[in-house]
């Protein structure tokens, strides 16, 4: 298991709440459904924390709030000591700036990649958004990113449909690394892969964390996988954190 760091947290989440307005089963009246209920945790700099829990326990909603895809009802999020005000709307400029600190990898890379774009232009676009690199420096960085996720350079000219699920997920990881983030949120990122591909991508992620120092917030329902990649775990149930501890390698 990786070493637990003693550094200041890169991410602190405190008292996070998300209420949804939902229509009652009968009639037109609405009621409030609390999907995330007073969730607090810290992710150490360069560390790895898993959020586990049964379906509907509020894991994805918490992650989406942290990366700014959704607004919280209440709570505080600090990244590297800076308050991000999760209850407020995020401006386009702040969104880009935050993208340089935190990136998310989703379960289904096929949906998160543009199927009309080649892999090379997808990575180049991420570099254009998140860096000031000139064209030739970007081309070199695209090559570096592909080798970092152990993909052949020829893949740069391929489209997502020409790749396997594991290759597509490697591309999604490379794209998220283009921003050189401090935190990678991986939401069931291995769930759509077969067991041997999962093992390869897990090893890749462990290497990426070791070589770049990026911290992982790893959302999963699969405890054996979590035990291989994360230092600590929180368990969510009905929107609440019901257990916390160090992860166990199975
Ligand atoms: N936009 C929404 N409107 C109303 N309810 C929602 C909305 N989004 C999520 N929910 C509800 O919030 C709860 C938490 O959902 P969430 O997706 O965060 O759970 P999860 O733990 O990630 O589950 P899974 O492992 O199945 O993805 C669920 O009951 C879900 O139905």
Short mmCIF file of C-alpha atoms and ligand atoms in Angstrom, two decimals:
data_model
loop_
_atom_site.label_atom_id
_atom_site.label_comp_id
_atom_site.label_asym_id
_atom_site.label_seq_id
_atom_site.Cartn_x
_atom_site.Cartn_y
_atom_site.Cartn_z
CA UNK A 1 0.00 0.00 0.00
CA UNK A 2 1.20 3.53 -0.74
CA UNK A 3 2.53 5.66 2.08
CA UNK A 4 0.09 7.96 3.85
CA UNK A 5 1.44 11.50 3.60
CA UNK A 6 1.50 13.93 6.52
CA UNK A 7 1.22 17.03 4.37
CA UNK A 8 -1.58 19.57 4.47
CA UNK A 9 -4.71 18.38 2.69
CA UNK A 10 -4.95 19.34 -0.97
CA UNK A 11 -8.75 18.98 -0.65
CA UNK A 12 -10.93 19.64 2.42
CA UNK A 13 -14.67 19.09 2.21
CA UNK A 14 -16.78 20.22 5.18
CA UNK A 15 -20.49 19.91 5.85
CA UNK A 16 -21.41 19.28 2.21
CA UNK A 17 -25.17 19.06 1.61
CA UNK A 18 -27.11 18.58 -1.64
CA UNK A 19 -30.89 18.78 -1.73
CA UNK A 20 -32.86 17.98 -4.88
CA UNK A 21 -36.42 19.09 -5.46
CA UNK A 22 -38.30 16.01 -6.53
CA UNK A 23 -41.91 15.53 -7.50
CA UNK A 24 -43.96 13.39 -5.14
CA UNK A 25 -44.98 10.03 -6.51
CA UNK A 26 -48.61 11.11 -6.52
CA UNK A 27 -49.73 14.58 -7.44
CA UNK A 28 -47.86 17.67 -8.55
CA UNK A 29 -46.33 18.75 -5.24
CA UNK A 30 -42.58 18.78 -4.78
CA UNK A 31 -40.52 17.73 -1.81
CA UNK A 32 -36.85 17.90 -0.89
CA UNK A 33 -34.63 14.86 -1.20
CA UNK A 34 -31.26 15.10 0.58
CA UNK A 35 -28.77 13.20 -1.64
CA UNK A 36 -25.66 14.38 0.27
CA UNK A 37 -26.02 14.94 3.99
CA UNK A 38 -23.27 16.71 5.94
CA UNK A 39 -20.31 15.06 4.21
CA UNK A 40 -16.82 16.02 5.44
CA UNK A 41 -13.42 14.57 4.57
CA UNK A 42 -9.85 15.48 3.72
CA UNK A 43 -7.62 14.26 0.91
CA UNK A 44 -3.91 14.62 1.73
CA UNK A 45 -1.60 16.19 -0.87
CA UNK A 46 -0.46 13.35 -3.14
CA UNK A 47 -2.70 10.94 -1.20
CA UNK A 48 -5.51 8.66 -2.28
CA UNK A 49 -8.93 8.41 -0.70
CA UNK A 50 -11.76 6.14 -1.80
CA UNK A 51 -15.45 6.88 -1.44
CA UNK A 52 -17.33 3.61 -1.40
CA UNK A 53 -20.99 2.84 -0.82
CA UNK A 54 -24.01 1.22 -2.33
CA UNK A 55 -25.81 2.62 -5.36
CA UNK A 56 -27.59 5.88 -4.60
CA UNK A 57 -25.53 6.68 -1.49
CA UNK A 58 -24.41 10.07 -2.86
CA UNK A 59 -20.87 9.33 -4.09
CA UNK A 60 -21.23 10.72 -7.62
CA UNK A 61 -23.21 13.75 -6.46
CA UNK A 62 -20.43 14.62 -4.00
CA UNK A 63 -17.80 14.22 -6.74
CA UNK A 64 -19.75 16.33 -9.23
CA UNK A 65 -20.02 19.13 -6.66
CA UNK A 66 -16.29 18.94 -5.92
CA UNK A 67 -15.34 19.33 -9.60
CA UNK A 68 -17.94 22.09 -10.08
CA UNK A 69 -20.41 20.22 -12.30
CA UNK A 70 -23.15 20.78 -9.71
CA UNK A 71 -23.85 23.32 -7.00
CA UNK A 72 -24.09 22.34 -3.34
CA UNK A 73 -26.96 23.40 -1.08
CA UNK A 74 -24.53 23.99 1.81
CA UNK A 75 -20.92 23.34 2.70
CA UNK A 76 -17.35 24.31 2.14
CA UNK A 77 -14.68 23.04 -0.25
CA UNK A 78 -11.07 24.14 0.10
CA UNK A 79 -8.44 23.25 -2.47
CA UNK A 80 -4.89 23.87 -1.31
CA UNK A 81 -6.32 26.13 1.40
CA UNK A 82 -8.40 28.22 -1.03
CA UNK A 83 -12.19 28.34 -0.51
CA UNK A 84 -14.15 27.34 -3.64
CA UNK A 85 -17.68 28.30 -2.48
CA UNK A 86 -19.54 25.25 -3.84
CA UNK A 87 -22.96 26.86 -3.37
CA UNK A 88 -22.19 29.64 -5.86
CA UNK A 89 -22.23 29.66 -9.65
CA UNK A 90 -18.76 29.25 -11.17
CA UNK A 91 -17.63 31.75 -13.84
CA UNK A 92 -16.02 30.50 -17.07
CA UNK A 93 -12.63 31.84 -15.95
CA UNK A 94 -12.82 30.16 -12.54
CA UNK A 95 -13.95 26.93 -14.19
CA UNK A 96 -10.83 26.89 -16.40
CA UNK A 97 -8.60 27.75 -13.45
CA UNK A 98 -10.15 24.99 -11.36
CA UNK A 99 -9.70 22.56 -14.24
CA UNK A 100 -5.96 23.11 -13.80
CA UNK A 101 -6.23 21.85 -10.20
CA UNK A 102 -8.81 19.11 -10.39
CA UNK A 103 -9.88 16.79 -13.20
CA UNK A 104 -12.44 14.00 -13.40
CA UNK A 105 -12.33 10.65 -15.21
CA UNK A 106 -15.74 9.06 -15.79
CA UNK A 107 -16.92 5.46 -15.99
CA UNK A 108 -17.62 5.40 -19.71
CA UNK A 109 -14.77 6.89 -21.77
CA UNK A 110 -16.80 6.43 -24.94
CA UNK A 111 -19.29 9.02 -23.74
CA UNK A 112 -16.64 11.42 -22.46
CA UNK A 113 -14.58 11.44 -25.69
CA UNK A 114 -15.71 13.29 -28.82
CA UNK A 115 -16.13 10.55 -31.42
CA UNK A 116 -15.40 12.91 -34.36
CA UNK A 117 -12.04 13.97 -32.95
CA UNK A 118 -8.78 12.04 -33.32
CA UNK A 119 -7.01 11.17 -30.08
CA UNK A 120 -4.17 13.53 -30.98
CA UNK A 121 -6.48 16.51 -31.45
CA UNK A 122 -8.40 15.61 -28.27
CA UNK A 123 -5.16 15.77 -26.24
CA UNK A 124 -4.01 18.89 -28.12
CA UNK A 125 -7.30 20.60 -27.28
CA UNK A 126 -6.86 19.84 -23.56
CA UNK A 127 -3.36 21.33 -23.73
CA UNK A 128 -4.64 24.45 -25.52
CA UNK A 129 -7.23 24.96 -22.77
CA UNK A 130 -4.94 24.35 -19.80
CA UNK A 131 -1.45 25.45 -20.90
CA UNK A 132 0.28 28.26 -22.81
CA UNK A 133 2.32 25.83 -24.89
CA UNK A 134 3.00 26.62 -28.57
CA UNK A 135 2.00 24.16 -31.28
CA UNK A 136 5.34 22.28 -31.47
CA UNK A 137 5.63 22.02 -27.66
CA UNK A 138 2.04 20.73 -27.55
CA UNK A 139 2.86 18.07 -30.17
CA UNK A 140 5.76 16.91 -28.01
CA UNK A 141 3.56 16.90 -24.90
CA UNK A 142 0.87 14.85 -26.72
CA UNK A 143 3.58 12.26 -27.45
CA UNK A 144 4.69 12.34 -23.78
CA UNK A 145 1.11 11.94 -22.55
CA UNK A 146 0.57 8.92 -24.82
CA UNK A 147 3.71 7.26 -23.54
CA UNK A 148 2.80 8.15 -19.94
CA UNK A 149 -0.39 6.09 -20.30
CA UNK A 150 1.53 3.46 -22.32
CA UNK A 151 -0.26 3.94 -25.61
CA UNK A 152 1.40 3.60 -28.99
CA UNK A 153 2.16 6.92 -30.72
CA UNK A 154 0.14 5.82 -33.78
CA UNK A 155 -3.00 6.08 -31.66
CA UNK A 156 -2.79 9.87 -32.08
CA UNK A 157 -4.36 9.57 -35.54
CA UNK A 158 -7.11 7.12 -34.45
CA UNK A 159 -10.71 7.90 -33.52
CA UNK A 160 -12.26 6.63 -30.24
CA UNK A 161 -14.32 3.95 -32.07
CA UNK A 162 -11.10 2.32 -33.30
CA UNK A 163 -9.85 1.74 -29.74
CA UNK A 164 -10.63 -0.87 -27.09
CA UNK A 165 -12.35 0.13 -23.83
CA UNK A 166 -9.04 -0.01 -21.97
CA UNK A 167 -7.28 2.14 -24.58
CA UNK A 168 -10.11 4.68 -24.46
CA UNK A 169 -9.86 4.89 -20.68
CA UNK A 170 -6.09 5.44 -21.01
CA UNK A 171 -6.85 8.31 -23.41
CA UNK A 172 -9.31 9.79 -20.90
CA UNK A 173 -6.61 9.55 -18.19
CA UNK A 174 -4.03 11.17 -20.52
CA UNK A 175 -6.47 13.98 -21.31
CA UNK A 176 -7.03 14.65 -17.61
CA UNK A 177 -3.26 14.67 -17.00
CA UNK A 178 -2.77 17.28 -19.75
CA UNK A 179 -3.95 19.88 -17.24
CA UNK A 180 -1.31 18.72 -14.72
CA UNK A 181 -3.93 18.70 -11.97
CA UNK A 182 -3.28 18.31 -8.23
CA UNK A 183 -6.32 16.06 -7.87
CA UNK A 184 -7.83 13.38 -10.10
CA UNK A 185 -11.41 12.34 -9.33
CA UNK A 186 -11.99 8.86 -10.75
CA UNK A 187 -15.69 7.98 -10.73
CA UNK A 188 -16.06 4.20 -11.27
CA UNK A 189 -13.29 4.68 -13.83
CA UNK A 190 -12.51 0.95 -14.03
CA UNK A 191 -16.07 -0.34 -13.82
CA UNK A 192 -16.64 -0.80 -17.55
CA UNK A 193 -13.34 -2.68 -18.13
CA UNK A 194 -12.75 -6.43 -18.05
CA UNK A 195 -10.74 -7.83 -15.13
CA UNK A 196 -7.33 -8.06 -16.86
CA UNK A 197 -7.68 -4.55 -18.36
CA UNK A 198 -8.71 -3.27 -14.92
CA UNK A 199 -5.48 -4.68 -13.47
CA UNK A 200 -3.38 -2.95 -16.17
CA UNK A 201 -5.12 0.41 -15.72
CA UNK A 202 -4.81 0.09 -11.92
CA UNK A 203 -1.06 -0.39 -12.26
CA UNK A 204 -0.89 2.56 -14.64
CA UNK A 205 -2.78 4.76 -12.15
CA UNK A 206 -0.44 3.75 -9.32
CA UNK A 207 2.56 4.66 -11.51
CA UNK A 208 0.97 7.99 -12.51
CA UNK A 209 0.41 8.87 -8.88
CA UNK A 210 3.97 7.95 -7.94
CA UNK A 211 5.57 9.88 -10.80
CA UNK A 212 3.35 13.00 -10.85
CA UNK A 213 2.29 13.34 -7.18
CA UNK A 214 -1.36 13.79 -8.23
CA UNK A 215 -3.85 12.93 -5.45
CA UNK A 216 -6.71 10.51 -6.18
CA UNK A 217 -10.32 10.72 -5.06
CA UNK A 218 -11.42 7.29 -6.15
CA UNK A 219 -15.12 6.49 -6.29
CA UNK A 220 -16.00 2.83 -6.46
CA UNK A 221 -18.20 0.10 -5.09
CA UNK A 222 -15.42 -2.46 -5.51
CA UNK A 223 -13.48 -2.87 -2.23
CA UNK A 224 -10.72 -5.16 -3.59
CA UNK A 225 -9.88 -2.54 -6.25
CA UNK A 226 -9.97 0.25 -3.66
CA UNK A 227 -7.58 -1.77 -1.44
CA UNK A 228 -5.04 -1.87 -4.26
CA UNK A 229 -4.98 1.83 -5.02
CA UNK A 230 -6.13 3.85 -1.99
CA UNK A 231 -4.58 4.68 1.39
CA UNK A 232 -7.88 5.39 3.11
CA UNK A 233 -11.60 4.94 2.62
CA UNK A 234 -14.85 6.57 3.60
CA UNK A 235 -18.11 4.68 3.34
CA UNK A 236 -21.30 6.52 2.39
CA UNK A 237 -24.87 5.40 3.02
CA UNK A 238 -28.02 7.42 2.40
CA UNK A 239 -25.96 10.54 1.71
CA UNK A 240 -23.94 10.32 4.96
CA UNK A 241 -20.41 9.20 5.77
CA UNK A 242 -20.99 6.17 8.02
CA UNK A 243 -17.43 4.81 8.31
CA UNK A 244 -13.85 5.99 7.87
CA UNK A 245 -10.60 4.07 7.93
CA UNK A 246 -7.43 2.93 6.26
CA UNK A 247 -8.01 0.75 3.23
CA UNK A 248 -7.30 -2.98 3.36
CA UNK A 249 -5.46 -4.88 0.62
CA UNK A 250 -7.42 -8.08 -0.17
N1 LIG B 1 -30.68 15.45 -10.52
C1 LIG B 1 -31.22 14.70 -9.57
N2 LIG B 1 -32.48 14.90 -9.14
C2 LIG B 1 -33.01 14.16 -8.15
N3 LIG B 1 -32.35 13.15 -7.50
C3 LIG B 1 -31.09 12.91 -7.89
C4 LIG B 1 -30.45 13.65 -8.93
N4 LIG B 1 -29.18 13.18 -9.07
C5 LIG B 1 -29.04 12.18 -8.18
N5 LIG B 1 -30.18 12.02 -7.47
C6 LIG B 1 -30.41 11.04 -6.41
O1 LIG B 1 -29.43 11.24 -5.40
C7 LIG B 1 -29.06 9.99 -4.82
C8 LIG B 1 -27.56 9.87 -4.88
O2 LIG B 1 -27.17 9.63 -6.23
P1 LIG B 1 -25.63 9.41 -6.64
O3 LIG B 1 -25.59 9.23 -8.12
O4 LIG B 1 -24.81 10.47 -6.04
O5 LIG B 1 -25.32 8.02 -5.92
P2 LIG B 1 -24.10 7.06 -6.10
O6 LIG B 1 -23.70 6.65 -4.73
O7 LIG B 1 -23.05 7.69 -6.95
O8 LIG B 1 -24.74 5.83 -6.85
P3 LIG B 1 -24.18 4.93 -8.08
O9 LIG B 1 -23.10 4.07 -7.47
O10 LIG B 1 -25.37 4.15 -8.51
O11 LIG B 1 -23.68 5.88 -9.12
C9 LIG B 1 -29.80 8.92 -5.59
O12 LIG B 1 -30.95 8.53 -4.84
C10 LIG B 1 -30.21 9.60 -6.87
O13 LIG B 1 -31.40 9.06 -7.39
#
